[in-house]
mmCIF file of C-alpha atoms in Angstrom:
data_model
loop_
_atom_site.group_PDB
_atom_site.id
_atom_site.type_symbol
_atom_site.label_atom_id
_atom_site.label_comp_id
_atom_site.label_asym_id
_atom_site.label_seq_id
_atom_site.Cartn_x
_atom_site.Cartn_y
_atom_site.Cartn_z
ATOM 1 C CA LYS A 1 -50.990 63.304 92.058
ATOM 2 C CA GLN A 2 -51.090 59.508 92.164
ATOM 3 C CA GLU A 3 -53.559 58.075 94.640
ATOM 4 C CA VAL A 4 -53.855 54.439 95.590
ATOM 5 C CA THR A 5 -56.985 52.940 97.157
ATOM 6 C CA GLN A 6 -57.382 49.504 98.658
ATOM 7 C CA ILE A 7 -60.711 47.755 99.213
ATOM 8 C CA PRO A 8 -61.811 46.337 101.565
ATOM 9 C CA ALA A 9 -60.002 47.972 104.515
ATOM 10 C CA ALA A 10 -60.488 44.818 106.592
ATOM 11 C CA LEU A 11 -61.468 41.250 105.785
ATOM 12 C CA SER A 12 -62.128 38.147 107.888
ATOM 13 C CA VAL A 13 -62.410 34.738 106.322
ATOM 14 C CA PRO A 14 -62.407 31.138 107.548
ATOM 15 C CA GLU A 15 -59.365 29.051 106.892
ATOM 16 C CA GLY A 16 -59.297 27.376 103.472
ATOM 17 C CA GLU A 17 -61.264 30.036 101.693
ATOM 18 C CA ASN A 18 -59.953 31.747 98.527
ATOM 19 C CA LEU A 19 -59.936 35.567 98.557
ATOM 20 C CA VAL A 20 -59.232 38.655 96.473
ATOM 21 C CA LEU A 21 -57.798 41.931 97.648
ATOM 22 C CA ASN A 22 -58.300 44.983 95.424
ATOM 23 C CA CYS A 23 -56.048 47.902 94.611
ATOM 24 C CA SER A 24 -56.802 50.821 92.355
ATOM 25 C CA PHE A 25 -54.652 53.732 91.282
ATOM 26 C CA THR A 26 -55.448 57.061 89.526
ATOM 27 C CA ASP A 27 -52.477 57.472 87.266
ATOM 28 C CA SER A 28 -52.061 54.579 84.806
ATOM 29 C CA ALA A 29 -48.540 55.639 83.784
ATOM 30 C CA ILE A 30 -46.829 53.384 86.310
ATOM 31 C CA TYR A 31 -43.463 51.628 86.036
ATOM 32 C CA ASN A 32 -44.389 48.677 88.283
ATOM 33 C CA LEU A 33 -46.596 47.663 91.135
ATOM 34 C CA GLN A 34 -45.635 45.808 94.285
ATOM 35 C CA TRP A 35 -47.721 43.862 96.818
ATOM 36 C CA PHE A 36 -46.332 43.802 100.371
ATOM 37 C CA ARG A 37 -47.199 42.059 103.548
ATOM 38 C CA GLN A 38 -46.877 43.761 106.941
ATOM 39 C CA ASP A 39 -47.135 41.941 110.268
ATOM 40 C CA PRO A 40 -47.968 43.895 113.386
ATOM 41 C CA GLY A 41 -44.897 45.886 114.555
ATOM 42 C CA LYS A 42 -42.821 44.693 111.633
ATOM 43 C CA GLY A 43 -41.516 46.018 108.348
ATOM 44 C CA LEU A 44 -42.758 45.266 104.878
ATOM 45 C CA THR A 45 -42.151 41.993 103.125
ATOM 46 C CA SER A 46 -42.296 42.041 99.331
ATOM 47 C CA LEU A 47 -44.673 39.416 97.975
ATOM 48 C CA LEU A 48 -44.943 40.082 94.271
ATOM 49 C CA LEU A 49 -43.772 42.686 91.812
ATOM 50 C CA ILE A 50 -45.539 43.222 88.445
ATOM 51 C CA GLN A 51 -43.795 45.270 85.803
ATOM 52 C CA SER A 52 -45.942 47.522 83.693
ATOM 53 C CA SER A 53 -45.543 45.317 80.709
ATOM 54 C CA GLN A 54 -46.803 42.282 82.620
ATOM 55 C CA ARG A 55 -50.322 41.113 83.307
ATOM 56 C CA GLU A 56 -49.759 38.827 86.287
ATOM 57 C CA GLN A 57 -47.242 37.279 88.603
ATOM 58 C CA THR A 58 -47.554 34.101 90.687
ATOM 59 C CA SER A 59 -45.784 32.908 93.799
ATOM 60 C CA GLY A 60 -47.085 29.796 95.478
ATOM 61 C CA ARG A 61 -50.646 30.438 96.634
ATOM 62 C CA LEU A 62 -50.464 34.081 95.608
ATOM 63 C CA ASN A 63 -51.390 35.528 92.201
ATOM 64 C CA ALA A 64 -51.329 39.223 91.408
ATOM 65 C CA SER A 65 -52.836 40.719 88.264
ATOM 66 C CA LEU A 66 -52.403 44.144 86.726
ATOM 67 C CA ASP A 67 -54.743 46.060 84.395
ATOM 68 C CA LYS A 68 -52.964 49.313 83.735
ATOM 69 C CA SER A 69 -55.591 50.816 81.478
ATOM 70 C CA SER A 70 -58.178 50.510 84.223
ATOM 71 C CA GLY A 71 -55.815 51.348 87.012
ATOM 72 C CA ARG A 72 -56.485 48.159 88.864
ATOM 73 C CA SER A 73 -54.546 45.311 90.501
ATOM 74 C CA THR A 74 -55.846 42.293 92.479
ATOM 75 C CA LEU A 75 -54.050 39.935 94.808
ATOM 76 C CA TYR A 76 -55.608 36.468 94.902
ATOM 77 C CA ILE A 77 -54.798 34.187 97.860
ATOM 78 C CA ALA A 78 -55.723 30.560 97.421
ATOM 79 C CA ALA A 79 -56.603 28.257 100.291
ATOM 80 C CA SER A 80 -56.016 30.828 103.019
ATOM 81 C CA GLN A 81 -54.266 29.840 106.241
ATOM 82 C CA PRO A 82 -54.126 31.489 109.684
ATOM 83 C CA GLY A 83 -50.536 32.429 108.947
ATOM 84 C CA ASP A 84 -51.758 34.619 106.148
ATOM 85 C CA SER A 85 -53.280 37.056 108.699
ATOM 86 C CA ALA A 86 -51.489 40.374 108.209
ATOM 87 C CA THR A 87 -51.938 43.746 106.500
ATOM 88 C CA TYR A 88 -51.528 43.656 102.761
ATOM 89 C CA LEU A 89 -50.278 46.824 101.027
ATOM 90 C CA CYS A 90 -50.082 47.656 97.360
ATOM 91 C CA ALA A 91 -47.738 50.290 96.055
ATOM 92 C CA VAL A 92 -47.065 51.864 92.632
ATOM 93 C CA LEU A 93 -43.787 53.091 91.238
ATOM 94 C CA LEU A 94 -44.044 55.874 88.650
ATOM 95 C CA GLY A 95 -40.501 55.503 87.192
ATOM 96 C CA THR A 96 -36.824 55.197 87.891
ATOM 97 C CA GLY A 97 -34.293 57.638 89.223
ATOM 98 C CA THR A 98 -36.011 60.636 90.728
ATOM 99 C CA ALA A 99 -39.396 59.118 89.999
ATOM 100 C CA SER A 100 -38.688 55.945 91.900
ATOM 101 C CA LYS A 101 -40.598 56.596 95.117
ATOM 102 C CA LEU A 102 -43.424 54.161 95.963
ATOM 103 C CA THR A 103 -46.981 55.453 96.507
ATOM 104 C CA PHE A 104 -48.853 53.176 98.855
ATOM 105 C CA GLY A 105 -52.490 52.382 99.581
ATOM 106 C CA THR A 106 -53.717 52.253 103.106
ATOM 107 C CA GLY A 107 -53.835 48.476 103.231
ATOM 108 C CA THR A 108 -56.197 45.600 103.749
ATOM 109 C CA ARG A 109 -56.120 44.022 107.171
ATOM 110 C CA LEU A 110 -56.722 40.275 106.643
ATOM 111 C CA GLN A 111 -57.670 37.851 109.405
ATOM 112 C CA VAL A 112 -57.907 34.142 108.681
ATOM 113 C CA THR A 113 -59.742 32.285 111.374
ATOM 114 C CA LEU A 114 -59.625 28.605 112.276
ATOM 115 C CA GLY B 1 -26.474 40.932 107.015
ATOM 116 C CA ALA B 2 -28.494 40.066 104.001
ATOM 117 C CA GLY B 3 -31.337 42.490 104.473
ATOM 118 C CA VAL B 4 -31.942 46.121 105.343
ATOM 119 C CA SER B 5 -31.344 46.834 109.043
ATOM 120 C CA GLN B 6 -32.498 49.768 111.112
ATOM 121 C CA SER B 7 -31.598 50.991 114.538
ATOM 122 C CA PRO B 8 -32.870 51.656 117.048
ATOM 123 C CA ARG B 9 -36.005 49.556 116.660
ATOM 124 C CA TYR B 10 -37.846 51.703 119.222
ATOM 125 C CA LYS B 11 -37.246 55.278 120.361
ATOM 126 C CA VAL B 12 -39.079 57.326 122.951
ATOM 127 C CA ALA B 13 -38.312 61.006 122.969
ATOM 128 C CA LYS B 14 -39.505 63.950 124.958
ATOM 129 C CA ARG B 15 -41.033 66.731 122.928
ATOM 130 C CA GLY B 16 -38.305 69.052 121.848
ATOM 131 C CA GLN B 17 -35.502 66.482 121.778
ATOM 132 C CA ASP B 18 -33.458 65.654 118.718
ATOM 133 C CA VAL B 19 -33.322 62.075 117.433
ATOM 134 C CA ALA B 20 -31.225 60.182 114.895
ATOM 135 C CA LEU B 21 -32.420 57.090 113.065
ATOM 136 C CA ARG B 22 -29.999 54.795 111.290
ATOM 137 C CA CYS B 23 -30.429 52.654 108.169
ATOM 138 C CA ASP B 24 -27.985 50.044 106.736
ATOM 139 C CA PRO B 25 -29.135 49.213 103.267
ATOM 140 C CA ILE B 26 -28.383 45.948 101.398
ATOM 141 C CA SER B 27 -24.738 46.015 100.362
ATOM 142 C CA GLY B 28 -24.286 47.396 96.909
ATOM 143 C CA HIS B 29 -27.744 48.954 96.565
ATOM 144 C CA VAL B 30 -27.496 52.327 94.912
ATOM 145 C CA SER B 31 -30.905 53.708 95.864
ATOM 146 C CA LEU B 32 -32.102 54.317 99.412
ATOM 147 C CA PHE B 33 -35.437 55.597 100.512
ATOM 148 C CA TRP B 34 -37.046 56.823 103.835
ATOM 149 C CA TYR B 35 -40.773 56.484 104.415
ATOM 150 C CA GLN B 36 -43.020 57.514 107.336
ATOM 151 C CA GLN B 37 -45.919 55.338 108.395
ATOM 152 C CA ALA B 38 -48.481 56.726 110.714
ATOM 153 C CA LEU B 39 -50.722 54.308 112.737
ATOM 154 C CA GLY B 40 -53.292 52.633 110.405
ATOM 155 C CA GLN B 41 -51.868 54.262 107.271
ATOM 156 C CA GLY B 42 -49.660 53.208 104.405
ATOM 157 C CA PRO B 43 -46.110 54.430 104.295
ATOM 158 C CA GLU B 44 -45.533 57.902 102.838
ATOM 159 C CA PHE B 45 -42.318 58.843 100.994
ATOM 160 C CA LEU B 46 -39.930 61.227 102.736
ATOM 161 C CA THR B 47 -36.728 61.333 100.781
ATOM 162 C CA TYR B 48 -34.501 59.445 98.248
ATOM 163 C CA PHE B 49 -30.781 58.982 97.743
ATOM 164 C CA GLN B 50 -28.868 57.663 94.743
ATOM 165 C CA ASN B 51 -25.479 56.842 96.194
ATOM 166 C CA GLU B 52 -24.577 59.814 98.356
ATOM 167 C CA ALA B 53 -26.711 62.310 96.497
ATOM 168 C CA GLN B 54 -30.088 63.288 97.932
ATOM 169 C CA LEU B 55 -32.140 63.537 94.704
ATOM 170 C CA ASP B 56 -35.583 64.048 96.179
ATOM 171 C CA LYS B 57 -36.546 65.460 99.567
ATOM 172 C CA SER B 58 -39.976 66.580 98.600
ATOM 173 C CA GLY B 59 -41.686 64.357 101.211
ATOM 174 C CA LEU B 60 -39.879 65.824 104.287
ATOM 175 C CA PRO B 61 -42.685 67.382 106.327
ATOM 176 C CA SER B 62 -40.643 70.312 107.690
ATOM 177 C CA ASP B 63 -37.104 71.762 107.979
ATOM 178 C CA ARG B 64 -36.797 69.918 111.230
ATOM 179 C CA PHE B 65 -36.220 66.749 109.235
ATOM 180 C CA PHE B 66 -32.807 66.122 107.690
ATOM 181 C CA ALA B 67 -31.348 63.054 106.046
ATOM 182 C CA GLU B 68 -27.814 62.219 104.969
ATOM 183 C CA ARG B 69 -25.897 59.401 103.320
ATOM 184 C CA PRO B 70 -22.370 60.782 103.275
ATOM 185 C CA GLU B 71 -20.494 57.671 101.885
ATOM 186 C CA GLY B 72 -23.351 56.261 99.786
ATOM 187 C CA SER B 73 -24.058 53.425 102.165
ATOM 188 C CA VAL B 74 -25.406 54.006 105.676
ATOM 189 C CA SER B 75 -28.089 56.719 105.994
ATOM 190 C CA THR B 76 -29.217 58.692 108.970
ATOM 191 C CA LEU B 77 -32.591 60.467 109.341
ATOM 192 C CA LYS B 78 -32.439 63.239 111.899
ATOM 193 C CA ILE B 79 -35.373 64.972 113.464
ATOM 194 C CA GLN B 80 -34.781 68.112 115.421
ATOM 195 C CA ARG B 81 -37.025 69.455 118.172
ATOM 196 C CA THR B 82 -39.409 66.476 117.865
ATOM 197 C CA GLN B 83 -43.115 67.097 118.062
ATOM 198 C CA GLN B 84 -45.918 64.718 118.979
ATOM 199 C CA GLU B 85 -47.053 64.577 115.389
ATOM 200 C CA ASP B 86 -43.679 63.069 114.535
ATOM 201 C CA SER B 87 -44.696 59.801 116.288
ATOM 202 C CA ALA B 88 -44.762 57.168 113.577
ATOM 203 C CA VAL B 89 -42.812 54.202 112.205
ATOM 204 C CA TYR B 90 -39.888 55.282 110.026
ATOM 205 C CA LEU B 91 -39.086 52.735 107.293
ATOM 206 C CA CYS B 92 -35.978 52.555 105.262
ATOM 207 C CA ALA B 93 -35.820 50.704 101.888
ATOM 208 C CA SER B 94 -33.110 50.101 99.372
ATOM 209 C CA SER B 95 -33.017 48.892 95.754
ATOM 210 C CA GLN B 96 -30.477 48.206 93.048
ATOM 211 C CA GLY B 97 -31.777 51.444 91.602
ATOM 212 C CA LEU B 98 -30.283 51.193 88.171
ATOM 213 C CA ALA B 99 -32.371 52.368 85.203
ATOM 214 C CA ALA B 100 -31.532 49.530 82.853
ATOM 215 C CA ALA B 101 -34.721 48.128 81.360
ATOM 216 C CA HIS B 102 -34.295 44.546 82.655
ATOM 217 C CA LEU B 103 -33.849 45.622 86.264
ATOM 218 C CA VAL B 104 -37.073 45.813 88.245
ATOM 219 C CA ASN B 105 -36.124 48.354 90.910
ATOM 220 C CA GLU B 106 -37.764 46.225 93.592
ATOM 221 C CA GLN B 107 -37.547 47.879 96.982
ATOM 222 C CA PHE B 108 -36.552 45.946 100.117
ATOM 223 C CA PHE B 109 -37.629 47.294 103.445
ATOM 224 C CA GLY B 110 -36.090 47.196 106.902
ATOM 225 C CA PRO B 111 -38.063 46.461 110.073
ATOM 226 C CA GLY B 112 -38.580 50.161 110.826
ATOM 227 C CA THR B 113 -37.951 52.380 113.853
ATOM 228 C CA ARG B 114 -41.045 53.170 115.988
ATOM 229 C CA LEU B 115 -40.691 56.686 117.284
ATOM 230 C CA THR B 116 -42.910 57.838 120.099
ATOM 231 C CA VAL B 117 -42.753 61.509 121.093
ATOM 232 C CA LEU B 118 -44.183 62.229 124.557
#
């Protein structure tokens, strides 16, 4: 059974700092991996999706990397801002069709302070 | 609208009541998913539809949970005889869902329905 772990569970950094969030998964046979952001009381916003054949994806100040063989992904946030404060979730997709359900980690709660 | 919508956003039920949660996916999306998110946890898969066919319901926690998507668009998650342990946020997601290699099957989520069972 696929298990997804995120470390740290919570993180507080001062504004402007660069930071890395970690995600690990037990079954390396994944189809893709998504990073999401969740604000309190809200749904999930997709940040980046990395297909299994890719090594990284970038969007603005965000960069996500994927190392399938070691079962790891990282989300790098450059020059953090208070508006980045949220819970960040990673999720893996094992396949398409009937295998297309996402398995989520428990998230990293990020607070960026002034 | 352009995104996934869910209603109601909040629902308070007395233990034993039946509830129905609605999801409107992105127009044209073939696949639809329901997830349950307990407080402080990541979402957990409940069930999956491809058009009107329910292809996977392995995550439904008990036979009190029932989901349908009769016309391959709007979906309803019904919980009968609600219990306190059913209190959670119920998230709906949709994706293009086609298996062609160039399509990424990215899932787009709605805002969720927060269910509180008293």
